[in-house]
Amino acid sequence: MEQKIDKEVFDKFFTESYCPVDYTTVKEEFEQIASVGNDIFTGSYEARNLNRENFILYLTSAAYCDFEAAVQEAMDDLNQEILDAVMDVTENTPDGDEITEKYWDTQRTLLKEFLEQLYDEVISTWR
């Protein structure tokens, strides 16, 4: 009989299986996305006085999605077993996204951290 997957079981599996992703994994792709300069922002970069605390709010949807995809791909490449479990739970359980919340939270946290690092290393130098 197959074990019932609930949030507690998934969280334990995630914690024991997760291979950490660091900025160096996505750095080249992030810099490639940002290489278009101010075009990653809506309107004029200078006009809004963007800073580390607010720049993410002004990213275009396309740029944000590109950064998000880079993080997801890096995370999934290093954690194929977790990705398989997430897909299985999400597709076969009515509350799958709630069960796999730790995966999605980790991905959002990495995206924010990596975007802030991109700001520190690249975007802040545009002034």
Coordinates of C-alpha atoms in Angstrom, one line a residue, residues 2-106:
E2 CA 1.3 3.4 -1.0
Q3 CA 2.1 5.9 1.8
K4 CA -0.2 8.9 2.0
I5 CA 1.7 12.0 1.2
D6 CA 0.7 14.9 3.4
K7 CA 2.4 18.2 4.2
E8 CA 4.5 16.7 7.1
V9 CA 5.7 13.8 5.0
F10 CA 6.6 16.1 2.0
D11 CA 8.4 18.6 4.2
K12 CA 10.5 15.9 5.8
F13 CA 11.3 14.4 2.3
F14 CA 12.2 17.9 1.0
T15 CA 14.4 18.7 4.0
E16 CA 16.3 15.4 3.7
S17 CA 16.6 15.5 -0.1
Y18 CA 17.1 19.1 -1.0
C19 CA 20.4 20.0 -2.8
P20 CA 20.9 23.8 -2.2
V21 CA 21.1 26.1 -5.1
D22 CA 23.4 29.1 -5.0
Y23 CA 23.6 32.3 -7.1
T24 CA 26.6 31.0 -9.1
T25 CA 24.2 28.5 -10.6
V26 CA 22.0 31.2 -12.2
K27 CA 24.5 34.1 -12.4
E28 CA 25.3 33.8 -16.1
E29 CA 21.7 33.5 -17.1
F30 CA 20.6 36.3 -14.8
E31 CA 23.3 38.6 -16.3
Q32 CA 22.2 37.6 -19.8
I33 CA 18.6 38.5 -19.1
A34 CA 19.7 41.8 -17.5
S35 CA 22.1 42.6 -20.4
V36 CA 19.3 44.5 -22.2
G37 CA 19.7 47.1 -19.5
N38 CA 16.8 49.4 -18.6
D39 CA 14.5 47.4 -20.9
I40 CA 14.0 44.9 -18.0
F41 CA 12.1 47.7 -16.3
T42 CA 8.8 49.3 -17.0
G43 CA 9.4 52.9 -18.0
S44 CA 12.6 54.7 -17.2
Y45 CA 15.0 53.4 -14.6
E46 CA 16.2 56.8 -13.7
A47 CA 12.8 58.4 -13.4
R48 CA 11.7 56.2 -10.5
N49 CA 14.9 56.3 -8.5
L50 CA 15.0 52.5 -8.3
N51 CA 16.9 50.9 -5.4
R52 CA 17.5 47.5 -3.9
E53 CA 14.3 47.6 -1.9
N54 CA 12.0 48.5 -4.8
F55 CA 13.5 47.5 -8.1
I56 CA 11.8 44.1 -8.3
L57 CA 8.4 45.9 -8.4
Y58 CA 9.4 47.6 -11.6
L59 CA 10.7 44.6 -13.6
T60 CA 8.7 43.9 -16.7
S61 CA 6.5 40.8 -16.5
A62 CA 8.7 39.2 -19.2
A63 CA 11.9 39.9 -17.4
Y64 CA 10.5 38.7 -14.0
C65 CA 9.2 35.5 -15.7
D66 CA 12.7 34.9 -17.3
F67 CA 14.4 35.2 -13.9
E68 CA 11.8 33.0 -12.3
A69 CA 12.3 30.3 -15.0
A70 CA 16.0 30.4 -14.5
V71 CA 15.7 29.8 -10.8
Q72 CA 13.1 27.0 -11.3
E73 CA 15.3 25.3 -13.9
A74 CA 18.4 25.4 -11.6
M75 CA 16.4 24.2 -8.6
D76 CA 14.8 21.4 -10.5
D77 CA 18.0 20.3 -12.3
L78 CA 19.7 19.8 -8.9
N79 CA 16.6 18.3 -7.3
Q80 CA 15.0 16.0 -9.9
E81 CA 13.6 13.6 -7.2
I82 CA 11.9 16.5 -5.5
L83 CA 10.5 17.8 -8.7
D84 CA 9.1 14.4 -9.5
A85 CA 7.4 14.2 -6.1
V86 CA 6.0 17.8 -6.5
M87 CA 4.6 16.9 -9.9
D88 CA 3.1 13.7 -8.6
V89 CA 1.5 15.3 -5.6
T90 CA 0.3 18.3 -7.5
E91 CA -1.3 16.3 -10.2
N92 CA -2.8 13.6 -8.0
T93 CA -3.9 15.4 -4.9
P94 CA -6.6 18.0 -4.6
D95 CA -4.6 20.1 -2.2
G96 CA -1.2 19.3 -3.8
D97 CA 0.1 22.9 -3.9
E98 CA -0.6 23.2 -0.1
I99 CA 1.3 19.9 0.5
T100 CA 4.3 21.0 -1.6
E101 CA 4.3 24.6 -0.2
K102 CA 7.9 24.2 1.1
Y103 CA 9.1 23.7 -2.5
W104 CA 7.3 26.8 -3.8
D105 CA 8.4 28.9 -0.8
T106 CA 12.0 27.8 -1.4

